[in-house]
XYZ file of C-alpha atoms in Angstrom:
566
model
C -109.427 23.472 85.601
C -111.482 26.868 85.206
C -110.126 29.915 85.257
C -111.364 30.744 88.708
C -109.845 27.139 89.821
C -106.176 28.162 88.858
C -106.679 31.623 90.525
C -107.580 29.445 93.498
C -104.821 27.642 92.752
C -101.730 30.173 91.852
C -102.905 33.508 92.912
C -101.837 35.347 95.306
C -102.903 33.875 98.374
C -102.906 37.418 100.525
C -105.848 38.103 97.729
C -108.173 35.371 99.376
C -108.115 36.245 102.100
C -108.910 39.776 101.919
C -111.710 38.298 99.350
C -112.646 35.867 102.668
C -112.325 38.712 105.244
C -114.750 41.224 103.286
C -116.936 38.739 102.628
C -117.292 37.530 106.685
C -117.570 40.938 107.539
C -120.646 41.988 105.365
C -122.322 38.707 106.334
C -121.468 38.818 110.217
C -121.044 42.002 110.861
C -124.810 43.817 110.410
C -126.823 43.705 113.455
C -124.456 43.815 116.347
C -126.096 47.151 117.839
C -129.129 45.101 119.402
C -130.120 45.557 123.074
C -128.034 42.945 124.551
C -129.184 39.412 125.691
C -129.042 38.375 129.405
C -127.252 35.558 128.605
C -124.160 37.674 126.257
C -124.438 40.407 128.776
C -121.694 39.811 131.500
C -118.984 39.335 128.738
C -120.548 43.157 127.660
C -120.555 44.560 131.529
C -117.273 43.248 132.655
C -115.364 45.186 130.165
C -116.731 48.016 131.185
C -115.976 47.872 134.680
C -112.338 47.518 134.200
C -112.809 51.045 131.951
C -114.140 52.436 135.133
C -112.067 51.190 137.789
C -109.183 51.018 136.185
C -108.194 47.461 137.148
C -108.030 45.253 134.117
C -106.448 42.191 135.958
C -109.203 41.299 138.388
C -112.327 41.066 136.749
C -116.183 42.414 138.484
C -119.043 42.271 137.707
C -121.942 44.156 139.373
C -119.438 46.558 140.733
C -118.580 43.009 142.614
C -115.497 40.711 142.005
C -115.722 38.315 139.608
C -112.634 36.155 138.788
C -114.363 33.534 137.200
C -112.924 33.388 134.014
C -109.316 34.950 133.006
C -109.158 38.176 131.816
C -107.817 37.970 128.340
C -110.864 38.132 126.406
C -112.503 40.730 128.668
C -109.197 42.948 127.208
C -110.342 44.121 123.396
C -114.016 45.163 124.443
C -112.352 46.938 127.028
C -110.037 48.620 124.748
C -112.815 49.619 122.275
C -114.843 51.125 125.094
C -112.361 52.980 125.876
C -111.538 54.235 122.503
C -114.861 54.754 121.273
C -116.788 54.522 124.346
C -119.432 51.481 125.575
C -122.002 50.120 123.255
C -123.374 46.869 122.356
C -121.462 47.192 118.921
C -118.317 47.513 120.582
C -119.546 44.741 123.309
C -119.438 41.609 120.270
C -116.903 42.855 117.848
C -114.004 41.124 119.782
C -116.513 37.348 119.446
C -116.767 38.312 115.866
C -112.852 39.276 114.899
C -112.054 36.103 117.279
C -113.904 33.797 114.970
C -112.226 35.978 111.860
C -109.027 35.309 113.577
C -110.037 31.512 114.452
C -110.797 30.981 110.685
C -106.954 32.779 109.101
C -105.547 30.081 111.845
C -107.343 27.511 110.889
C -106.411 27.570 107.040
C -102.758 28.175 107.906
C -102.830 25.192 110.047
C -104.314 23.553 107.028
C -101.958 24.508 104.954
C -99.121 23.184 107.363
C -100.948 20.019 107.569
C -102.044 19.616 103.711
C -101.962 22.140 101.019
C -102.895 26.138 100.699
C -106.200 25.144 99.200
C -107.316 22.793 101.726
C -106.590 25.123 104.339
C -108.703 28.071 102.745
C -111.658 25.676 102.357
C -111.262 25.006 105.756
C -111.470 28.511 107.208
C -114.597 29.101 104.389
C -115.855 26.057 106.062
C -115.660 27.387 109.571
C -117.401 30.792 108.579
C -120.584 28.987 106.761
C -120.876 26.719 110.276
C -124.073 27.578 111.899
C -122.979 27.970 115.974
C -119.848 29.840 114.462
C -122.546 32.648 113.144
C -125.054 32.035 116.043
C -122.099 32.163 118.525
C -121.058 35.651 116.876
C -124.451 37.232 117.337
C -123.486 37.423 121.008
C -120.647 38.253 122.891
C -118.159 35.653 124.503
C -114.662 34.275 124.668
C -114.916 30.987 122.990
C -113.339 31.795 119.862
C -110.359 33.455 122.523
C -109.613 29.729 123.693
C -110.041 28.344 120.100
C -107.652 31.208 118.240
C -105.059 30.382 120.920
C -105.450 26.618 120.610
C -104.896 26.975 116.865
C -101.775 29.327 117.399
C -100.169 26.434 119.701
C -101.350 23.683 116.875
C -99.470 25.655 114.241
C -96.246 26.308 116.109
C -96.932 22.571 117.249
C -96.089 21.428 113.412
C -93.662 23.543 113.034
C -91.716 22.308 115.984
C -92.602 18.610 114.539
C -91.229 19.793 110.730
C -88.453 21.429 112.632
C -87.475 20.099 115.873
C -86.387 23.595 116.869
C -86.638 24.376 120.394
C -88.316 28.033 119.821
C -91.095 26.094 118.539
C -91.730 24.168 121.518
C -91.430 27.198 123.355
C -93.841 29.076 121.282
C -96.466 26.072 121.692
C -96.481 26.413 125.167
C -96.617 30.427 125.384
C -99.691 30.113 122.962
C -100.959 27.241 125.429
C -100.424 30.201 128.220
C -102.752 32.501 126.139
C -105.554 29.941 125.998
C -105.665 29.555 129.570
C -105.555 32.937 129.793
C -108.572 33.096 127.476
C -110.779 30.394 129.424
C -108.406 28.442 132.071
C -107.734 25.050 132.204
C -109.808 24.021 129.321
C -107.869 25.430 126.680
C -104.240 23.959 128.198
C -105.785 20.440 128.617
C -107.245 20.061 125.477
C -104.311 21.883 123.578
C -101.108 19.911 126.006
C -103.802 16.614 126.097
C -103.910 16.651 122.329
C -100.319 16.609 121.266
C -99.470 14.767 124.016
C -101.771 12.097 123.012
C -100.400 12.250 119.699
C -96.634 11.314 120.759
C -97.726 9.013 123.016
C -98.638 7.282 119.971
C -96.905 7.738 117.167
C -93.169 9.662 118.642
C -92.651 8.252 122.684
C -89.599 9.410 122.105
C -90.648 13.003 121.228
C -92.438 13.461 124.600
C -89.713 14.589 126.543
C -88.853 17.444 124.093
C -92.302 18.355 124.271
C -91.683 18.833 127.857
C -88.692 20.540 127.880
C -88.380 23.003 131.112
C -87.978 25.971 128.718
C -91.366 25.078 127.364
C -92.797 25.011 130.766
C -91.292 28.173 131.877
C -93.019 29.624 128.650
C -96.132 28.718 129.344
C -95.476 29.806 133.489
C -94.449 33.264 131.615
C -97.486 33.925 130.184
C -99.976 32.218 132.833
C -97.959 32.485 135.948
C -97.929 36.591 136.664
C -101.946 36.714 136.396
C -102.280 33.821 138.451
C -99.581 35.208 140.764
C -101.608 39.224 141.354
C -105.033 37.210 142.020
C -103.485 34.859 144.295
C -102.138 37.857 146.122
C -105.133 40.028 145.759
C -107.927 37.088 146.431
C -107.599 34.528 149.367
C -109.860 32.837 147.994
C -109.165 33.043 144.619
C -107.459 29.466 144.391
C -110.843 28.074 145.967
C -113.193 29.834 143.350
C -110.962 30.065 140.182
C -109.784 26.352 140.332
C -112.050 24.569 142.829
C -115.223 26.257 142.353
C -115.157 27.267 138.579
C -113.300 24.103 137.314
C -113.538 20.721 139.309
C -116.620 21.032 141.185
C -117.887 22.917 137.197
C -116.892 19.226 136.042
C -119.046 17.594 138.900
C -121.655 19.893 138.329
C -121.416 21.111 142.237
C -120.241 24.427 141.287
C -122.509 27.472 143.200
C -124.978 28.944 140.783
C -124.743 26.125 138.388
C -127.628 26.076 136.191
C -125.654 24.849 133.052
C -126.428 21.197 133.608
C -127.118 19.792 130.327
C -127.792 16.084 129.884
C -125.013 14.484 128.023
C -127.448 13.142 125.177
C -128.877 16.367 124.753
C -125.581 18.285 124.645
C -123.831 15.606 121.996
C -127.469 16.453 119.721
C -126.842 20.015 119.969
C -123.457 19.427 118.959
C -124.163 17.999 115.953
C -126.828 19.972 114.800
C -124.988 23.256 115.049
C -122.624 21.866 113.245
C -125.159 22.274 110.047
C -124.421 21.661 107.392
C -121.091 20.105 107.545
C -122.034 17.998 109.993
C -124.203 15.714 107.419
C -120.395 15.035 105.494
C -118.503 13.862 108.457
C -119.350 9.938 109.053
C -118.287 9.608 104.965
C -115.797 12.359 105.043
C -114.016 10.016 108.114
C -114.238 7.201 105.681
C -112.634 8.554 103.021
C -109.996 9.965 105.071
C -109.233 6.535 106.485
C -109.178 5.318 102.641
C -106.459 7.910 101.740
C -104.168 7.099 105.005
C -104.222 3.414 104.101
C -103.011 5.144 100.182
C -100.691 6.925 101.895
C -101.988 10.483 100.551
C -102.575 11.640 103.789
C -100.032 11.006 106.885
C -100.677 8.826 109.262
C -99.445 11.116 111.824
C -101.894 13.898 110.489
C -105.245 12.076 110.615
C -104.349 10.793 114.128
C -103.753 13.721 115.244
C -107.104 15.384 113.967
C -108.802 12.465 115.637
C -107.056 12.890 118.851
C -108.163 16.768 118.958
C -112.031 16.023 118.157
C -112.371 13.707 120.270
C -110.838 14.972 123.331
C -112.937 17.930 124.297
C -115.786 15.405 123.102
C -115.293 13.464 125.879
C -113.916 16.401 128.267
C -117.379 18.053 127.718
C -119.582 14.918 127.448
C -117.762 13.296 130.872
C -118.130 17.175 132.457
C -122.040 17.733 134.337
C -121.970 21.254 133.528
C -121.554 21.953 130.097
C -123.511 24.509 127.345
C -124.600 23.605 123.518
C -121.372 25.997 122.489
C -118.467 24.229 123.987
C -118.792 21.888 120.624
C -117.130 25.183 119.182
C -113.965 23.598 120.783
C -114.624 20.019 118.322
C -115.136 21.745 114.755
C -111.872 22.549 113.511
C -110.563 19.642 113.825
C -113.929 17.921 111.762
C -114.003 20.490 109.368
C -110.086 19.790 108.367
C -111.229 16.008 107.912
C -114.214 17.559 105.508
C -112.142 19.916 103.875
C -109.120 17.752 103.090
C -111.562 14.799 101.360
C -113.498 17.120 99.832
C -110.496 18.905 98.234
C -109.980 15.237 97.425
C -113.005 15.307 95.624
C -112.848 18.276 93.309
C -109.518 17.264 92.384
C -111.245 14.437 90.581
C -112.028 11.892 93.978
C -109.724 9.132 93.437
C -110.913 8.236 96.773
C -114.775 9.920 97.083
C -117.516 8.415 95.924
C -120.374 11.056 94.590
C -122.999 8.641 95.802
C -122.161 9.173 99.282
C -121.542 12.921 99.218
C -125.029 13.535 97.104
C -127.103 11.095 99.427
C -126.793 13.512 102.574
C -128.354 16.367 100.857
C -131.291 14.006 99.120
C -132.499 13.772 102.586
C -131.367 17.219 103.437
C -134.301 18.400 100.781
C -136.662 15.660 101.564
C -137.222 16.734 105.165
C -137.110 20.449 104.078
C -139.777 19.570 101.804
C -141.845 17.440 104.241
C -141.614 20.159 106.887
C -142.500 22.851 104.450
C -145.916 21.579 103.621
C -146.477 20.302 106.919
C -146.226 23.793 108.378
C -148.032 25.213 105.058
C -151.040 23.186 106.104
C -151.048 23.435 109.645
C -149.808 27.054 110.300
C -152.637 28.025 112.346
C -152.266 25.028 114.457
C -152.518 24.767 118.446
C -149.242 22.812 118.437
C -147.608 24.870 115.281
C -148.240 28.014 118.004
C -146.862 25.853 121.175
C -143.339 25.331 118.823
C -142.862 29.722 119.641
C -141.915 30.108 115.774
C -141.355 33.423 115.887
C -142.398 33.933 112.065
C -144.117 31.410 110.472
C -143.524 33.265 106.419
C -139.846 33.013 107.566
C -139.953 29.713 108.358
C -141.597 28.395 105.501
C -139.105 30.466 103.445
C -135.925 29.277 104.959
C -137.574 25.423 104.381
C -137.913 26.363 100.921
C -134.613 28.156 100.547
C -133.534 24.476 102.180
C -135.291 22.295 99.741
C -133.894 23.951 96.945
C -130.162 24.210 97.923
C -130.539 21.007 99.477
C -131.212 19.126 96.275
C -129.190 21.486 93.748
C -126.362 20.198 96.044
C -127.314 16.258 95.819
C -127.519 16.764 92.331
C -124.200 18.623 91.389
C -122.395 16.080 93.973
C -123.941 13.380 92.227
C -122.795 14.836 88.696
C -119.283 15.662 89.664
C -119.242 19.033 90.759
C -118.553 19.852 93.890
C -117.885 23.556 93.283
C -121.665 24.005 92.468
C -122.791 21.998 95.380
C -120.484 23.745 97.823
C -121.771 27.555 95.961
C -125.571 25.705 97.052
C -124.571 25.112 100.469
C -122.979 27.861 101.220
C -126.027 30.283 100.219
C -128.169 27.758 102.049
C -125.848 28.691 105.174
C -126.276 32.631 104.545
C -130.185 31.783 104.307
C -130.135 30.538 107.500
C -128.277 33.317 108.792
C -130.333 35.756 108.292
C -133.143 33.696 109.551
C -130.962 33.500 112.820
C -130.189 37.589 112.924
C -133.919 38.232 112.571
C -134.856 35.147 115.363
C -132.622 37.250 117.449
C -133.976 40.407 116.786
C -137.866 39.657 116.681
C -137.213 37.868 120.640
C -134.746 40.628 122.098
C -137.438 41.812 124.417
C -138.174 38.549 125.520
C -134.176 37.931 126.201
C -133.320 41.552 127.412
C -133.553 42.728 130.782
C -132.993 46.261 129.676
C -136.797 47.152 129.262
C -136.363 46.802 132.532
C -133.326 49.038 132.879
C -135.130 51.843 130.591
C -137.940 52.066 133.131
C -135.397 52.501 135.793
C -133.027 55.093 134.068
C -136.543 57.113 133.367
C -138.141 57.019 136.773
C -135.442 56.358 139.599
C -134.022 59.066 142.180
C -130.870 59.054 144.488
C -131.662 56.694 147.220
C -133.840 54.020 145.269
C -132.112 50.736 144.532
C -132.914 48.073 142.049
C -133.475 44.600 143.214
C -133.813 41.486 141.070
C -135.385 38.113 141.741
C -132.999 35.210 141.432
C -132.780 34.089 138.204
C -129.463 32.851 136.526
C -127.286 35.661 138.535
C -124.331 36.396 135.684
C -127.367 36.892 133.029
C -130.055 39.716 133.542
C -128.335 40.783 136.398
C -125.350 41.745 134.179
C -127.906 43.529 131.791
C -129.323 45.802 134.434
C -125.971 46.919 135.323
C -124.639 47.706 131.700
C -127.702 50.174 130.787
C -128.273 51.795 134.340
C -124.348 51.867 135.264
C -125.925 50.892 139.249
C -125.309 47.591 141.313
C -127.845 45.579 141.694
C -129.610 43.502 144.557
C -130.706 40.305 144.259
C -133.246 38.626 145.973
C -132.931 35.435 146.873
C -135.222 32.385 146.416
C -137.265 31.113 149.135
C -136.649 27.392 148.500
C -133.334 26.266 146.777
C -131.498 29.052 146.296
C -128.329 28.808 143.940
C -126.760 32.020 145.048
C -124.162 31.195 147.712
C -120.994 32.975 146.417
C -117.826 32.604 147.780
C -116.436 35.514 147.184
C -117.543 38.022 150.062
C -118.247 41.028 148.130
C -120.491 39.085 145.660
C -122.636 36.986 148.494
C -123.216 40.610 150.196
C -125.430 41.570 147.324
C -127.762 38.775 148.100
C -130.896 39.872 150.301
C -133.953 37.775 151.653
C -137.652 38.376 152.231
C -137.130 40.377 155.707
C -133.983 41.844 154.483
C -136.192 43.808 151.773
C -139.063 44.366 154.097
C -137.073 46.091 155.943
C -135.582 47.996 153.348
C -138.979 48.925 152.293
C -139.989 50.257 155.794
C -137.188 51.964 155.914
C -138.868 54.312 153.604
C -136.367 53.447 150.846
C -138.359 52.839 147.064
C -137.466 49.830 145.431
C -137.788 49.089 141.780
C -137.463 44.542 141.735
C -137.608 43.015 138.041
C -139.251 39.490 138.697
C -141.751 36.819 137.353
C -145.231 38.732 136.610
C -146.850 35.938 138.116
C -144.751 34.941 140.954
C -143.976 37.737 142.241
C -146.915 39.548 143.526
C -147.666 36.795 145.605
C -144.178 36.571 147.008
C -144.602 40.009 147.328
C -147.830 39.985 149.458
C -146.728 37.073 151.093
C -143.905 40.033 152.874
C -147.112 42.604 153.068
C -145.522 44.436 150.445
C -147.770 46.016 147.817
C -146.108 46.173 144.021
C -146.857 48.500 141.544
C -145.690 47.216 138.224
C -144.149 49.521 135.761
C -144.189 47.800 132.305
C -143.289 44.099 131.300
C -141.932 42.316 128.503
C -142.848 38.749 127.816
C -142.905 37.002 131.246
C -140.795 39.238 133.322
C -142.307 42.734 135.052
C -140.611 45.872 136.714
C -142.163 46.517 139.980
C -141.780 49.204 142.327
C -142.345 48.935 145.732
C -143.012 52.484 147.628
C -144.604 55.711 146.215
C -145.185 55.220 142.412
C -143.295 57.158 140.258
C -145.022 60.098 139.186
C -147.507 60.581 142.596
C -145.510 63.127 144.051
């Protein structure tokens, strides 16, 4: 083994992962000041609403209640805001230490489960995973549930090396923290998981994994926030476990408009999952080649089954569901990677090269195809109708992808997986950066706070700002983080999704005669809306827009004397 191998190998491991952490940072970190997108921007707002009211337990947004998730990864944003005040930066650093923190978690649970090196492939693994970058460029608290899940797994197998009580205990208090982080999902799939396990390979350990003490743990750390809401919220049990979780699963939940079809979703899933994604039907193989040697436990591969497939099918079986819940699936996929490709560069008694080169051979051949396809037909009708928003970056990402893609067929097929991992991994970074700049070429097209900029420069006291329908916890959430003022929304005409059931949030919804009558009232109104739809709908209520400035389909109207006429 090369010298770099045995420092792998026998260095200090504290070393890596400083190495690991520097390294995430200058590749994640650049870029997080961007206006915000509508769709990262309540996870931005809420935070700062509990900075200015003062109340971090019950969540609001639009200066309105809004207990629909639990407030424990709402907490750091709202600590840095108040610290070093509100900005987008501040908004996504939490998403971005979560996945740091996700990844440290990850190895150690490696390590528990395998060896130190497997476990720090893993968490390099998790960091060069496509949605785990994509997912950072925006704010959210999925990497909250999946650092907490991966706390309980580690004290999990400790309690199984162990059989020491605190353990159990400790699993279960970790299990409170992921509900905290995103409710019921992360207790199902973290309880479901190693209760699935027992069931079967230790029956008999299934009643220590239920031990009362363990219970009251998790009731510990759950049980006081659940406690103030119920208290606070009559209706809290309705919307919080009703609303937001069962009828969410049914897809009957009010403003639902997450309703992906399963097929979709599962395609999604696996392409996000780029590149590792291309390793896992021959990295399950292998696995099931070194349980039958006995290299691997039994136990162990079950168990990384057991927690794939799980919120596979809790997602999959669920009617409302978005691309990024397959964040939840990874780690367990990318420990059945890392541990046969470990496997692999320690001289693959049980790997074949063949089937770990083949992957990329195709990787390169459809990079290459696509390259001069869109070489030749840039200027296309149906090139244009695709919305690449750079063609030149395109082309040199499929370039960047035919090259890494067959300098890592080739060094898998010659025996070196160190080179072919260096290829993929810059292959990853490529594509990256091709993300970062997607994001920030369509941030217009994706921010409502053009929108908010026209307000801040040409609204007075008494005007109010009114929005058409829209997905409600998106734009609506944008408009309140850059003018700090609550916003109106406008219901549909036909099919309307917004009928909360929390009081305070349904009173912000308005109809048609509603803001006619607002706007005889003499009061100005400023309504962000379709630029084609909503003139008409407009007339239609013999209301007579002005609009103020646009940004790819959407316009700022004002309704009243135009700003500016005196």
């Amino acid at each position: 083994m090369d010298q770099g191998g045995r420092a792998w190998r026998d260095g200090p491991e504290w070393r890596v992962w400083v190495v690991i952490g520097i390294a995430a940072a200058a590749i994640y970190l650049p870029g997080l000041g961007r206006p915000l997108r509508d769709a990262e921007a309540k996870y931005a707002q809420v935070p700062q609403e509990m900075v200015q009211t003062g109340d971090w337990l019950t969540p609001h947004l639009n200066h309105a209640s809004y207990y629909v998730k639990p407030p424990l990864t709402y907490w750091p944003a709202a600590a840095l805001y108040s610290v070093f005040g509100v900005s987008e930066t501040a908004a996504r650093l939490p998403t971005a230490l979560s996945a740091f923190l996700s990844a440290f978690l990850l190895g150690r649970l490696g390590r528990r489960l395998f060896d130190r090196q497997t476990g720090l492939l893993a968490a390099i693994l998790l960091l060069l995973t496509t949605e785990v970058f994509v997912y950072c460029l925006d704010t959210g608290p999925e990497f909250g549930l999946i650092s907490m899940v991966l706390l309980a797994f580690l004290f999990f197998w400790r309690w199984r090396e162990s059989d020491r009580l605190v353990d159990v205990c400790l699993f279960h208090a970790a299990l409170g923290l992921a509900f905290l982080a995103k409710g019921l999902p992360g207790w199902i799939i973290g309880l479901g998981t190693a209760s699935a396990l027992l069931a079967v390979c230790d029956r008999r350990a299934l009643s220590r994994l239920y031990h009362p003490a363990g219970l009251a743990s998790f009731a510990a750390v759950a049980g006081p926030w659940v406690a103030v809401m119920a208290a606070r919220h009559p209706e809290f049990f309705r919307v919080f476990v009703v609303n937001e979780h069962f009828h969410r699963f049914t897809g009957s939940m009010s403003s639902n408009d997450a309703l992906f079809p399963t097929g979709l979703w599962l395609l999604l899933v696996a392409a996000e999952f780029f590149p590792w994604v291309v390793h896992v039907p021959g990295a399950g193989f292998q696995l099931k080649r070194m349980v039958r040697a006995g290299t691997v436990d039994r136990e162990k591969a079950i168990f990384l089954g057991i927690w794939a497939a799980l919120p596979l099918v809790l997602y999959a079986s669920s009617r409302s569901k978005v691309d990024f819940y397959g964040l939840e699936v990874y780690p367990a996929l990318l420990l059945v990677v890392a541990v046969t490709l470990m496997d692999l560069m320690r001289g693959g008694r049980f790997a074949s090269r063949r089937v770990w080169a083949a992957p990329w051979w195709g990787v390169a051949a459809l990079a290459a195809v696509g390259f001069a396809v869109l070489f030749t037909s840039a200027d296309a009708a149906w090139v244009r109708d695709l919305g690449i928003p750079s063609i030149p970056v395109a082309l040199m990402f499929l370039a960047a992808a035919t090259l890494a893609g067959g300098g890592a067929a080739f060094f898998f097929a010659c025996g070196r997986p160190r080179a072919a991992l260096l290829a993929v991994g810059l292959l990853s970074i490529v594509l990256f950066q091709v993300q970062r700049a997607n994001y920030a070429a369509g941030h217009e097209d994706a921010s409502a706070k053009f929108a908010a900029d026209l307000y801040n420069q040409h609204a007075r006291a008494g005007d109010v700002l009114v929005t058409t329908e829209l997905p409600e916890f998106e734009h609506v959430a944008a408009l309140v983080f850059y003018t700090g003022r609550q916003v109106v929304i406008l219901r549909d005409r036909e099919d309307s999704i917004m009928h909360f059931i929390e009081p305070d949030r349904d009173a912000l919804c308005i109809d048609g005669p509603e803001l006619q009558a607002r706007a005889a009232s003499g009061q100005r109104i400023f309504l962000l809306g379709d630029s084609d739809e909503t003139p008409q709908r407009l007339g239609d209520l013999g209301l007579d827009p002005k609009v103020l400035g646009s940004a790819g389909d959407r316009s700022l109207f004002v309704i009243g004397r135009t700003p500016g006429t005196g």
